[in-house]
Structure formats: C-alpha cells, structure tokens
PDB file of N, CA and C in Angstrom:
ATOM      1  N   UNK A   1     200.867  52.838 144.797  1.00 39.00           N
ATOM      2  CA  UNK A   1     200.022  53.422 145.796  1.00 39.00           C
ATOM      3  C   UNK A   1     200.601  54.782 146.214  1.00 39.00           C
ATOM      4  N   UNK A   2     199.527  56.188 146.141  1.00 56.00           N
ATOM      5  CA  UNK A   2     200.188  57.089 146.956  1.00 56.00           C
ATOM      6  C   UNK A   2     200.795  57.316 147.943  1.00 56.00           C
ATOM      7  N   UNK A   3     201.373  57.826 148.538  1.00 69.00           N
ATOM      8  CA  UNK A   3     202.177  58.417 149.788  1.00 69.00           C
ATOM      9  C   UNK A   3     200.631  59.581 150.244  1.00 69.00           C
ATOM     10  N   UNK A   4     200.095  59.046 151.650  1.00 79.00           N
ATOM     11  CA  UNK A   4     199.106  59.843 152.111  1.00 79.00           C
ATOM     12  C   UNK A   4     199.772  60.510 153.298  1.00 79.00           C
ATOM     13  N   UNK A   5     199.561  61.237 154.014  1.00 88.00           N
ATOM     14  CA  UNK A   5     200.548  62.281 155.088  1.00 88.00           C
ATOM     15  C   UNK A   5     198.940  63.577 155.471  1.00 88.00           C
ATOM     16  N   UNK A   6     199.725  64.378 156.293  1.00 93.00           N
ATOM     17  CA  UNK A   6     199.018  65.275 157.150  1.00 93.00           C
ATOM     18  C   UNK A   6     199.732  66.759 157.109  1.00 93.00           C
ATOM     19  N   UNK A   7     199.118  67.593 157.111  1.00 95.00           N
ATOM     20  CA  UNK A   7     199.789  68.709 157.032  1.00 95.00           C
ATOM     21  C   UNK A   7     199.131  70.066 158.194  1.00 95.00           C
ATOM     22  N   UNK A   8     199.759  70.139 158.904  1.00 97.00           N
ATOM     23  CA  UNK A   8     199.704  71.407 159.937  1.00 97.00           C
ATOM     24  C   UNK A   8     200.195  72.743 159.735  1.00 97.00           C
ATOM     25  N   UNK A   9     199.309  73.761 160.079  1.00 97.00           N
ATOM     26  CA  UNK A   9     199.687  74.911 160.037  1.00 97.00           C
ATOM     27  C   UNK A   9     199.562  76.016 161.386  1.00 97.00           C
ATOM     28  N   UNK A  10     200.356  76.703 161.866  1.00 97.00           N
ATOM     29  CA  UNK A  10     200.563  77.321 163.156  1.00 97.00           C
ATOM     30  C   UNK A  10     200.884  78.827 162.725  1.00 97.00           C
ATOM     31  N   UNK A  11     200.761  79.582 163.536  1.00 97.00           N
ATOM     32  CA  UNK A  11     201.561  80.900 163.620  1.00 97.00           C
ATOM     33  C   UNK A  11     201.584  81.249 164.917  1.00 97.00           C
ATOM     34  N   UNK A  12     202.672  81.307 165.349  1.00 97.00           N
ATOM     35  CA  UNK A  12     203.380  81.783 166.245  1.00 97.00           C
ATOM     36  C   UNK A  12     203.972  83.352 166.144  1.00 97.00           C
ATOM     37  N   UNK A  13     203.724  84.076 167.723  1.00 96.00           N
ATOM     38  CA  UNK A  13     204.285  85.511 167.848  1.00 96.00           C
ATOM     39  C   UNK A  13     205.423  85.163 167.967  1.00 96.00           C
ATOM     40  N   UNK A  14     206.585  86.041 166.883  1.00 92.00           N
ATOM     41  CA  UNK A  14     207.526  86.084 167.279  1.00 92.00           C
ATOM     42  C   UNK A  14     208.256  86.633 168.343  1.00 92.00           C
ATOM     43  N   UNK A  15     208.490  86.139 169.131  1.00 93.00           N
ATOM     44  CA  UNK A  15     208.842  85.684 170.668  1.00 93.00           C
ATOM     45  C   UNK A  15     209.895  84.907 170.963  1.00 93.00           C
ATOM     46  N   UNK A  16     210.792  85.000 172.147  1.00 89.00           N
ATOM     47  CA  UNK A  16     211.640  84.160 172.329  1.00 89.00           C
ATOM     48  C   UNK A  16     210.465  82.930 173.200  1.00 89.00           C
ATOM     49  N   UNK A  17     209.925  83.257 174.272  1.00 92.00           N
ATOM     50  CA  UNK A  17     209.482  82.495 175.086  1.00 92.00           C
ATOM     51  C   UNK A  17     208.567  81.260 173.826  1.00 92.00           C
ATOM     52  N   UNK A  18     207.909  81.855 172.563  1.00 95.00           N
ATOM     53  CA  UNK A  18     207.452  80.718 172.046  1.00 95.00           C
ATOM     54  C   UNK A  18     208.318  79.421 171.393  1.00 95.00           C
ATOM     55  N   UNK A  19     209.434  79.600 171.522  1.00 93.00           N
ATOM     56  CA  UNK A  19     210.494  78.404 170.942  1.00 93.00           C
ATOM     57  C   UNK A  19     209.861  77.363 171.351  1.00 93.00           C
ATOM     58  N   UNK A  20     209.288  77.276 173.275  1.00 95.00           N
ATOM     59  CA  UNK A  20     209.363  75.684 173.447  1.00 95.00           C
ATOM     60  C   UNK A  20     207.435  75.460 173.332  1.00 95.00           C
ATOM     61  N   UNK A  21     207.244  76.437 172.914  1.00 97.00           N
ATOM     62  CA  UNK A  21     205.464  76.250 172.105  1.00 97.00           C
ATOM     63  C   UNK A  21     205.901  75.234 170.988  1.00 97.00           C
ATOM     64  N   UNK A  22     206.639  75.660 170.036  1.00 97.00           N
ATOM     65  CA  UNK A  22     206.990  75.060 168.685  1.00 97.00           C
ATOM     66  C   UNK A  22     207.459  73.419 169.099  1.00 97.00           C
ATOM     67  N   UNK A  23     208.197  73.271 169.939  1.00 97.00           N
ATOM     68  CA  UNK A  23     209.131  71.801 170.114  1.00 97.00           C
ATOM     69  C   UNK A  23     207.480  71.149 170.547  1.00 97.00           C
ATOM     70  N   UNK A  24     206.477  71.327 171.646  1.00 97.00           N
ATOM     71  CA  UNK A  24     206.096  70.714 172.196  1.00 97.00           C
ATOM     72  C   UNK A  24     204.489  70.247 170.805  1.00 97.00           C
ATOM     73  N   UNK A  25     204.517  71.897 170.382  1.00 98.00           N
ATOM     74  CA  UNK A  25     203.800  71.273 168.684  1.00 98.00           C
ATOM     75  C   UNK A  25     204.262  70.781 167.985  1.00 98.00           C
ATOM     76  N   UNK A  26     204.986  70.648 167.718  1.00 97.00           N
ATOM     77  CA  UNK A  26     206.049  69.730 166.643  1.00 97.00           C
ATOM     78  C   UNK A  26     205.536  68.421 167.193  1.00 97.00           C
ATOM     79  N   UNK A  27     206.166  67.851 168.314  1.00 97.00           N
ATOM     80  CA  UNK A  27     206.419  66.785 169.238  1.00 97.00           C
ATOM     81  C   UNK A  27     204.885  65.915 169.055  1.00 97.00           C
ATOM     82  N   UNK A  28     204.046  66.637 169.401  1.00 96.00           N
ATOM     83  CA  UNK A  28     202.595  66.546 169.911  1.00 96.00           C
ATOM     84  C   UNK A  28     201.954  65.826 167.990  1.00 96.00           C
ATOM     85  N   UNK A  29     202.956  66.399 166.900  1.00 96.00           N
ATOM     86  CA  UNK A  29     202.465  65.775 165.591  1.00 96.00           C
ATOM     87  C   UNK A  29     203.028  64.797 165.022  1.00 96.00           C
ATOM     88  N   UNK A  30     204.446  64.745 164.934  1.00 94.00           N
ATOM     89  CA  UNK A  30     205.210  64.162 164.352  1.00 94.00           C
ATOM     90  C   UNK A  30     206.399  63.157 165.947  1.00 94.00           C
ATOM     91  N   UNK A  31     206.321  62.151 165.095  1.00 89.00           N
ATOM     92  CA  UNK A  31     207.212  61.066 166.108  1.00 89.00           C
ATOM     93  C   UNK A  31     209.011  60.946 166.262  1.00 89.00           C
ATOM     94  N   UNK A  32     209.311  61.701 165.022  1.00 93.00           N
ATOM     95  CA  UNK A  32     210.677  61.581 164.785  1.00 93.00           C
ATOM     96  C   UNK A  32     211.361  62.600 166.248  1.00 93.00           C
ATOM     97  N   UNK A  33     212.415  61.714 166.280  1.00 94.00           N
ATOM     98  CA  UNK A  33     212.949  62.933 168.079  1.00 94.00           C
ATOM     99  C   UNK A  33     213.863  63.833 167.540  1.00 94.00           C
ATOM    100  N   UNK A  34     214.333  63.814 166.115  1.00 95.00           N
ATOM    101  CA  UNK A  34     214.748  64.980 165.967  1.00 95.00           C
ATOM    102  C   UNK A  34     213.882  66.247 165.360  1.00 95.00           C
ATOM    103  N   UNK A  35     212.778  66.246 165.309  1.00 96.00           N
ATOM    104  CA  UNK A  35     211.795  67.346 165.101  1.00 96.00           C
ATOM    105  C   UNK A  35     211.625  68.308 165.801  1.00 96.00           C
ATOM    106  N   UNK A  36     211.596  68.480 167.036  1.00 96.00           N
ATOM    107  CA  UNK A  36     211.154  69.455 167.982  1.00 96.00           C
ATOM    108  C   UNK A  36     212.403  70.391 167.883  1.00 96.00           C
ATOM    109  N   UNK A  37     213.629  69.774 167.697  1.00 95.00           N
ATOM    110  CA  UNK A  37     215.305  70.714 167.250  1.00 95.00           C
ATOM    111  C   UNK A  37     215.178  71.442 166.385  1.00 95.00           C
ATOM    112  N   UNK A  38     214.631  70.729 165.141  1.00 95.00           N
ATOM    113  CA  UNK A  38     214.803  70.964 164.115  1.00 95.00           C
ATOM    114  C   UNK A  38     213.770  72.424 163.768  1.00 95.00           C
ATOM    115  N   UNK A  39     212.963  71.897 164.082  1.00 96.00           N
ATOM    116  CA  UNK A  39     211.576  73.290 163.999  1.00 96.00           C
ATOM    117  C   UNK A  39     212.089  74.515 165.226  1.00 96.00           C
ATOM    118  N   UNK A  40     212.872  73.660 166.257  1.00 95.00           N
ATOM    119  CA  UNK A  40     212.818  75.338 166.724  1.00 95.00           C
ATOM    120  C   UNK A  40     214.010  76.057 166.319  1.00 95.00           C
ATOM    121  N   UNK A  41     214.892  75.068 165.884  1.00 92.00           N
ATOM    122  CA  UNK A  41     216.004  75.956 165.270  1.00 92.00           C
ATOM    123  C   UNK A  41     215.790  77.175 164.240  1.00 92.00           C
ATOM    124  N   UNK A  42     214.658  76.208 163.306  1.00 93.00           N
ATOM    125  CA  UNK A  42     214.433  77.125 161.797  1.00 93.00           C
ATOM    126  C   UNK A  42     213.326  78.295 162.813  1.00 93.00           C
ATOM    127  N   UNK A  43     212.533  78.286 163.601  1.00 94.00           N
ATOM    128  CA  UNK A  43     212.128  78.874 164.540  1.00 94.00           C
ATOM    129  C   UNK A  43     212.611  80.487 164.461  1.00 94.00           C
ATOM    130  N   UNK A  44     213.746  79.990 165.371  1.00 91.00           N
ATOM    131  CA  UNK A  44     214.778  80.845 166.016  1.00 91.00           C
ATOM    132  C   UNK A  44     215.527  81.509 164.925  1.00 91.00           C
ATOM    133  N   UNK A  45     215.973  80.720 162.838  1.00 88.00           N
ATOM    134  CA  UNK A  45     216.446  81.349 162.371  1.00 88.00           C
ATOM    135  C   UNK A  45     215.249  82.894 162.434  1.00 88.00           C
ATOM    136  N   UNK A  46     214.470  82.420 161.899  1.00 90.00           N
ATOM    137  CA  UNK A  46     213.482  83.214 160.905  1.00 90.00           C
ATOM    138  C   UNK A  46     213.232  84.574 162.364  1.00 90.00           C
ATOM    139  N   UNK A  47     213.124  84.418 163.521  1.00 88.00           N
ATOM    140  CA  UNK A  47     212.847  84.658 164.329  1.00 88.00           C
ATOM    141  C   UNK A  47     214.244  85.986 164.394  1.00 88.00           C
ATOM    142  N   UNK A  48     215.184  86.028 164.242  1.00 83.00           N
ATOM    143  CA  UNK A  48     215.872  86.944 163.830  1.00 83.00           C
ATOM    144  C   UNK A  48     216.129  87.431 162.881  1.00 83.00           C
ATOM    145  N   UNK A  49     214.751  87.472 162.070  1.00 84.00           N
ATOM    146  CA  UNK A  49     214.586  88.567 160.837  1.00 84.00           C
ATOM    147  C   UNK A  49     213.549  89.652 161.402  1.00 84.00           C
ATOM    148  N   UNK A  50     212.913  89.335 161.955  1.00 85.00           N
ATOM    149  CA  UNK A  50     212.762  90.799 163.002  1.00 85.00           C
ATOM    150  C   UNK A  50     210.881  90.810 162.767  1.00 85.00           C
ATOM    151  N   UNK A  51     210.539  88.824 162.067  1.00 87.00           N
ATOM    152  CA  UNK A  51     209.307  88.927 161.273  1.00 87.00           C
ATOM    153  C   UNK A  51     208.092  89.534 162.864  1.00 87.00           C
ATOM    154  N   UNK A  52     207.003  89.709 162.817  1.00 93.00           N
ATOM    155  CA  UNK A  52     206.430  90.124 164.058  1.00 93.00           C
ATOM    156  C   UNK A  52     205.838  88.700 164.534  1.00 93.00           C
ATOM    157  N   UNK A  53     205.564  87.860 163.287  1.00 96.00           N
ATOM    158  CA  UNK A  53     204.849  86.676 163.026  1.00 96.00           C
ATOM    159  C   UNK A  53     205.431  85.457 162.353  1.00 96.00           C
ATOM    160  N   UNK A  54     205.473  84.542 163.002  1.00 96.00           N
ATOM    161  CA  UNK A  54     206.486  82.966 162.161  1.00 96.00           C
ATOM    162  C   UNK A  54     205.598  82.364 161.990  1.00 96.00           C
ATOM    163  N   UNK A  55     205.241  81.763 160.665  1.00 97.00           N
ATOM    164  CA  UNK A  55     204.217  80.560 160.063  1.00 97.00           C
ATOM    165  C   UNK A  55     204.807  79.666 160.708  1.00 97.00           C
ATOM    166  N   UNK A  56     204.572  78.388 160.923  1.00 98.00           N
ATOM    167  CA  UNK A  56     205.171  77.010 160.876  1.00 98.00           C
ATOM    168  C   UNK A  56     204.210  75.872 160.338  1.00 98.00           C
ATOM    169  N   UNK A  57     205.150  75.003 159.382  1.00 97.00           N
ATOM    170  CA  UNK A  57     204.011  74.361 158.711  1.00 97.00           C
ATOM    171  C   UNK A  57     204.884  73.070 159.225  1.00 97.00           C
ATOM    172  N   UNK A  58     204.281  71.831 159.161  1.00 97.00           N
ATOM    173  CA  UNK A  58     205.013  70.449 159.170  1.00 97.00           C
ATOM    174  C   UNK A  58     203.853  69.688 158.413  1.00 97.00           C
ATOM    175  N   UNK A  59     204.590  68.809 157.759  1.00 95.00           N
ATOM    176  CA  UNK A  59     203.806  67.894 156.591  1.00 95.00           C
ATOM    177  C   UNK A  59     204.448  66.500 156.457  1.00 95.00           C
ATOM    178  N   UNK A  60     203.692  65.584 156.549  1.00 93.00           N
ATOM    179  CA  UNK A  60     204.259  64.627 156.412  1.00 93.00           C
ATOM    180  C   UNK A  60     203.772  63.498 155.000  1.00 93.00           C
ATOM    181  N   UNK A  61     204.733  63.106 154.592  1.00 90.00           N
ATOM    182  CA  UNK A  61     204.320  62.497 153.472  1.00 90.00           C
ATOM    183  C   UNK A  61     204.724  61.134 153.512  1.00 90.00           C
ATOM    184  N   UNK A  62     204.410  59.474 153.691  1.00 85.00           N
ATOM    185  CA  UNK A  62     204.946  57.983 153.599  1.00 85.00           C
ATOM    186  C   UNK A  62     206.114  58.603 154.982  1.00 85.00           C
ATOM    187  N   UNK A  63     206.974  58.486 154.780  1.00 86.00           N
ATOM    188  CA  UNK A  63     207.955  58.826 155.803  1.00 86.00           C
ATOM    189  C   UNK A  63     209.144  60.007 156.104  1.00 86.00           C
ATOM    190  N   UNK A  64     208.616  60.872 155.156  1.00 91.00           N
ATOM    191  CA  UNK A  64     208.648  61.673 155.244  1.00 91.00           C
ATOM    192  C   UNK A  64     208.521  63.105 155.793  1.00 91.00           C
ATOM    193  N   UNK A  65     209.258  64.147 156.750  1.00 94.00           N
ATOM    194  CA  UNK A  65     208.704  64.764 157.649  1.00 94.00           C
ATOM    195  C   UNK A  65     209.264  66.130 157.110  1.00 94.00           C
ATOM    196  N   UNK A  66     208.357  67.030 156.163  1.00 96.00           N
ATOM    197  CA  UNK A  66     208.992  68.369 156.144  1.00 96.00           C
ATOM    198  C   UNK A  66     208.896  69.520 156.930  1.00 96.00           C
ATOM    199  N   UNK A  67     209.287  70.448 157.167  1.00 97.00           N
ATOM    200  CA  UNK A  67     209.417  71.392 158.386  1.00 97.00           C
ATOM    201  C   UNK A  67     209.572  72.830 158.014  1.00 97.00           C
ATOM    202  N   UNK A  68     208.516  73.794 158.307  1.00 97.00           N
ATOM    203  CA  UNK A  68     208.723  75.006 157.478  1.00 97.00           C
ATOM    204  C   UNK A  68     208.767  76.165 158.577  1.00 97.00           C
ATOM    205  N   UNK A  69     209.259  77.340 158.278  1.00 96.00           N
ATOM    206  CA  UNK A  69     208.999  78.191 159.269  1.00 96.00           C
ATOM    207  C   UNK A  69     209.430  79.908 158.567  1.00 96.00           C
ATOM    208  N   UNK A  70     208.058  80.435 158.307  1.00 96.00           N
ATOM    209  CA  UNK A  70     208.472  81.580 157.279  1.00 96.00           C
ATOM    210  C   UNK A  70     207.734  82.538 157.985  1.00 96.00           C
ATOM    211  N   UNK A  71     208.349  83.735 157.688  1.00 94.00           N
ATOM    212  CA  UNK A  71     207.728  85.192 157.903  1.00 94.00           C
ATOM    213  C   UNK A  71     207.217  85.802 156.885  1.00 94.00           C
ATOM    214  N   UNK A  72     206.755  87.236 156.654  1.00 92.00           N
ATOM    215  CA  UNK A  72     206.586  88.162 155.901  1.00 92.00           C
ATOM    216  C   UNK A  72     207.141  88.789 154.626  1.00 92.00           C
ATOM    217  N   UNK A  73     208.737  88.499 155.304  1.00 89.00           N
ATOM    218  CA  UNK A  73     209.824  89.276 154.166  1.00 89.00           C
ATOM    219  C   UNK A  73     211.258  88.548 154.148  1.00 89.00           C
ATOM    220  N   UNK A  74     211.858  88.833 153.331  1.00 89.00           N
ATOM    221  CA  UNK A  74     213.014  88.048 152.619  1.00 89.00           C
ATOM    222  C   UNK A  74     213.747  87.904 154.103  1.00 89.00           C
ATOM    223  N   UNK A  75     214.346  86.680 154.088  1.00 84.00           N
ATOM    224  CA  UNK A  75     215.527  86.799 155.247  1.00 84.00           C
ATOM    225  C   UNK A  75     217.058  87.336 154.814  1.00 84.00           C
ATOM    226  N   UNK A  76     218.098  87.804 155.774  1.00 75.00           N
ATOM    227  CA  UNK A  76     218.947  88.293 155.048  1.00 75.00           C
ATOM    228  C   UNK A  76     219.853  86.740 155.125  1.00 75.00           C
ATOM    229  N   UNK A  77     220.721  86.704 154.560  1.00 64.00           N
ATOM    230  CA  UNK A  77     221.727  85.350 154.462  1.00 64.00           C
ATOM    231  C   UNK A  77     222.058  85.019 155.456  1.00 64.00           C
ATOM    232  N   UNK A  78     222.615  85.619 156.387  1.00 60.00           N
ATOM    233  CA  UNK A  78     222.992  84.900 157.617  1.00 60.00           C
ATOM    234  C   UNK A  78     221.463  84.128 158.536  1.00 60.00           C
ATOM    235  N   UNK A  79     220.850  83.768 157.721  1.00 56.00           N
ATOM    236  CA  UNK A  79     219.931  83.403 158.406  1.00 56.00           C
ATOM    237  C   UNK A  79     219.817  81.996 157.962  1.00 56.00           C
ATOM    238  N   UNK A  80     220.480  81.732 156.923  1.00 57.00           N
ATOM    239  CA  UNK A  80     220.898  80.274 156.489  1.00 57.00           C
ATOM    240  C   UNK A  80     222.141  79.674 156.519  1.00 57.00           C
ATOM    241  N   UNK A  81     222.771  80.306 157.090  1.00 63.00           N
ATOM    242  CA  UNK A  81     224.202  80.292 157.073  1.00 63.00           C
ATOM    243  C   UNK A  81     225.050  80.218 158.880  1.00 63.00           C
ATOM    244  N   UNK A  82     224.020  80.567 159.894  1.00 65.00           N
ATOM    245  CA  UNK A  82     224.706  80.667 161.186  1.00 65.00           C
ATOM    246  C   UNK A  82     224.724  79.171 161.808  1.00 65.00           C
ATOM    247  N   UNK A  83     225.201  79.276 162.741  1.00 69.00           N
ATOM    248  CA  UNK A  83     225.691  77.884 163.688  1.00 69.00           C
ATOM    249  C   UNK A  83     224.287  76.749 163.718  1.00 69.00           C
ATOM    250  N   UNK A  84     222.978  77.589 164.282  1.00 75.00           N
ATOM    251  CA  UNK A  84     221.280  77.114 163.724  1.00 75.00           C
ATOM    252  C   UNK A  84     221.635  76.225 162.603  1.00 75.00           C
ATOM    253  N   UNK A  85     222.136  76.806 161.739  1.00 78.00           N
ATOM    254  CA  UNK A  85     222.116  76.065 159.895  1.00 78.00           C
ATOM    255  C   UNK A  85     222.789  74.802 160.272  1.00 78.00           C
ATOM    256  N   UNK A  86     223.973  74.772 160.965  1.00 81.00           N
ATOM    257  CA  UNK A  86     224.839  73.556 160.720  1.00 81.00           C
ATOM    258  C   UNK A  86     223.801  72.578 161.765  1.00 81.00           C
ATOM    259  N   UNK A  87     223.112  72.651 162.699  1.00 85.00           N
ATOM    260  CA  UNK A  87     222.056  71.797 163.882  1.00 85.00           C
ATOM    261  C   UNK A  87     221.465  71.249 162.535  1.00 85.00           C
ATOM    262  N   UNK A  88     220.953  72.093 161.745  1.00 86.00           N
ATOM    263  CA  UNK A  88     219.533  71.704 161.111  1.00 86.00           C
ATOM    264  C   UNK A  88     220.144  71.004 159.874  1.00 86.00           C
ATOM    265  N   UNK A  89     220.857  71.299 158.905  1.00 84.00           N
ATOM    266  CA  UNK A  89     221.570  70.428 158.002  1.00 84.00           C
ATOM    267  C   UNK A  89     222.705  69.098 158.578  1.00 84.00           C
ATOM    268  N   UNK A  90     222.563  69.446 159.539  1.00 87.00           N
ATOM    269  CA  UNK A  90     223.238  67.728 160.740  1.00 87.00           C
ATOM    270  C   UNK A  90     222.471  67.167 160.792  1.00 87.00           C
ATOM    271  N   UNK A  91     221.097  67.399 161.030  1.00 89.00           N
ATOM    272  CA  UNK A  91     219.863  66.169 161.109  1.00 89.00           C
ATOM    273  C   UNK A  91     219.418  66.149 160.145  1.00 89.00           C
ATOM    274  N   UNK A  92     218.791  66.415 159.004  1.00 91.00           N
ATOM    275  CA  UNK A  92     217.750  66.419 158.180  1.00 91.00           C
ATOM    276  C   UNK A  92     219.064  65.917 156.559  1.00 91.00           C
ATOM    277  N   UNK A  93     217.665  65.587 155.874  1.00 88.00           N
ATOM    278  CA  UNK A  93     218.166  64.870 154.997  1.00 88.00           C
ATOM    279  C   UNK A  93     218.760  66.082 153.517  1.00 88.00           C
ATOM    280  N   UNK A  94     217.483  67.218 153.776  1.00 92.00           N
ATOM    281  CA  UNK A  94     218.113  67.923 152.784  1.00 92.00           C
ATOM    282  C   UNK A  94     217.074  69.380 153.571  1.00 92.00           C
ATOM    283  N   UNK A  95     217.502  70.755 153.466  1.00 91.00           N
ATOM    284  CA  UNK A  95     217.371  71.694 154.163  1.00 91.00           C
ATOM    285  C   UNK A  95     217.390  72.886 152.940  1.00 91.00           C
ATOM    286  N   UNK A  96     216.628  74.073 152.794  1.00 90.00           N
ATOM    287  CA  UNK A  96     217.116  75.548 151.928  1.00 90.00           C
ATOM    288  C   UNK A  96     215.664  76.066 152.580  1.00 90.00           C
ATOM    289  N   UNK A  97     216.299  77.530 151.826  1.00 90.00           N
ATOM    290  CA  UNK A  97     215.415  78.668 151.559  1.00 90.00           C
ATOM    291  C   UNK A  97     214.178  78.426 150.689  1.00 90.00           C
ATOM    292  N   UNK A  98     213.096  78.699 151.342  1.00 92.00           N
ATOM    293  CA  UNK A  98     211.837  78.678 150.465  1.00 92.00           C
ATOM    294  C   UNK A  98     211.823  79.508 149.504  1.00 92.00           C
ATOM    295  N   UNK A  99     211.174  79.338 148.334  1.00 92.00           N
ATOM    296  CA  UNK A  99     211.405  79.832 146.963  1.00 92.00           C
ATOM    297  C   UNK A  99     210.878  81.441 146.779  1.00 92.00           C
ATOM    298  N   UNK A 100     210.238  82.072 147.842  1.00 92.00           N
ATOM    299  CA  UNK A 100     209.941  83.221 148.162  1.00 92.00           C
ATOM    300  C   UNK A 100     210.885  84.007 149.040  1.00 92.00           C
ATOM    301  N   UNK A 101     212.177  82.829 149.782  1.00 90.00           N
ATOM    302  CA  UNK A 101     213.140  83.334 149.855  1.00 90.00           C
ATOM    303  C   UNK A 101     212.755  84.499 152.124  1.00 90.00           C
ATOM    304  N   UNK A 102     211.574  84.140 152.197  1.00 93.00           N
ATOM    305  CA  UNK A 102     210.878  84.711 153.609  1.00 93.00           C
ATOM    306  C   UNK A 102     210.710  83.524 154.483  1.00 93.00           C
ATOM    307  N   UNK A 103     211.232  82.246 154.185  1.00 92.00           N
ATOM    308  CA  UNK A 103     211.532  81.119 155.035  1.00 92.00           C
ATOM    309  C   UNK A 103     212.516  80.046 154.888  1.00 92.00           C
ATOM    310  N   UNK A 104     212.872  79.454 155.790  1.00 93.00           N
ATOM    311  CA  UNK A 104     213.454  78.092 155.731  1.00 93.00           C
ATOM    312  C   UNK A 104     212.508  76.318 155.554  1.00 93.00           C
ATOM    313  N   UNK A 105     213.283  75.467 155.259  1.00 95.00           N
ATOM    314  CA  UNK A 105     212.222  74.177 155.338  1.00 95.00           C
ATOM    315  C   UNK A 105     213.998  73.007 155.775  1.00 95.00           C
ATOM    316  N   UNK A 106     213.191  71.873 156.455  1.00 95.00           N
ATOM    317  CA  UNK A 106     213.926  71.023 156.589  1.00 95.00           C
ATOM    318  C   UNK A 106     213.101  69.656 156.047  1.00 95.00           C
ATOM    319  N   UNK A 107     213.479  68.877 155.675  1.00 95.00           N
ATOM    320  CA  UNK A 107     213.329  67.556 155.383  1.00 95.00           C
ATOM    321  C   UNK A 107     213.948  66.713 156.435  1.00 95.00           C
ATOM    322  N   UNK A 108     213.057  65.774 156.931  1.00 92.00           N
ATOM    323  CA  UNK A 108     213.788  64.525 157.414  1.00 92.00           C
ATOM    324  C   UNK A 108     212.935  63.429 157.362  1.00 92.00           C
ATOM    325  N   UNK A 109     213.338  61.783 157.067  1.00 78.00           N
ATOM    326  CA  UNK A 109     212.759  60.930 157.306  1.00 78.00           C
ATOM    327  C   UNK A 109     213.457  59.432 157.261  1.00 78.00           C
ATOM    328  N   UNK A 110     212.980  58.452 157.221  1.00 56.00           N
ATOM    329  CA  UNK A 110     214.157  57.138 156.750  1.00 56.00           C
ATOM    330  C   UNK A 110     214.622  57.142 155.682  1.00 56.00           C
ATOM    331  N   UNK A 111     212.948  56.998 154.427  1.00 50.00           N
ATOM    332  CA  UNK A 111     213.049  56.283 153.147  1.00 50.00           C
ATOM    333  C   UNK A 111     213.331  57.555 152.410  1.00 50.00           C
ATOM    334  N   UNK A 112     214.536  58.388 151.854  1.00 41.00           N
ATOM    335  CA  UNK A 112     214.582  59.370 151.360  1.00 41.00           C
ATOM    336  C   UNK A 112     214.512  58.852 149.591  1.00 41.00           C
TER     337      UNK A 112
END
C-alpha cells in the first residue's frame, strides 16, 4: 500500500518578526513538537542569505515529516554549517542542502 501524505506551500517576507508566523504554520499542519524548531530554524538559516522571500514547503509522507525552506539564490556555507545546523541535525532524522543548493530541508519522523 502507498504512503499517502499532504503537502503545503507558504512564502514568507523575509523578516525577522515572521519566524513565529512559520512555528505557528508549521504547528497548525503537522503534529510532531519538534516541527515548529525545526522550520524556524531552517527559516532563520535561509533568512540570512539576504533572500527578500523564503518558500516554505512541509510534506508529509506515512510518517514522515519533511521541511523545506528556500530562497532565490545559492546560500553561502555557513548557512549549513552555524549553531541553527547543529538544533536542526539534533532533531531530525537526516537534514542537507537542496539540490539547487538556494535551500535547506529537514526530515523527521518515527518509521525512518
């Protein structure tokens, strides 16, 4: 039997004040309590690439909860790599750079 799930899409001004927009959308989709961290962390990375605009996607698949949050243009490295990185690779099951290399994604769920 497939794995059926839901998938959301947002854009948010990049803004500090929208961080707790993101936790309370996150929250408002997905049940896991480490989600609302997790999304505003990757949030907050992408959010100091200077994008004007942050996508955020969350998708869920069987039990599965992925977590996206991309801009416009490439991030520079420290944007996967700062203190944010170690929050978000502490909770989630597996975490990188989107393959366009202009976002982050987190994974988390039970049944990995």
């Amino acid at each position: 039997m497939p794995e059926s799930g839901h998938t959301w899409h947002k854009a948010f001004k990049a803004e500090p004040i929208e961080a707790c927009h993101i936790r309370l959308w996150t929250a408002g989709r997905v049940k896991h309590p480490d989600a609302p961290l997790i999304a505003d962390e990757l949030y907050v990375a992408v959010l100091a690439s200077g994008a004007p605009v942050i996508q955020m996607t969350l998708s869920t698949a069987g039990s599965r909860i992925r977590i996206t949050a991309t801009g416009p243009d490439p991030l520079a490295l420290i944007s996967s790599r700062g203190p944010g990185w170690q929050i978000i690779t502490g909770l989630c099951h597996s975490a990188g750079l989107t393959t366009d290399e202009c976002g982050l994604w987190a994974q988390l769920g039970t049944n990995q």
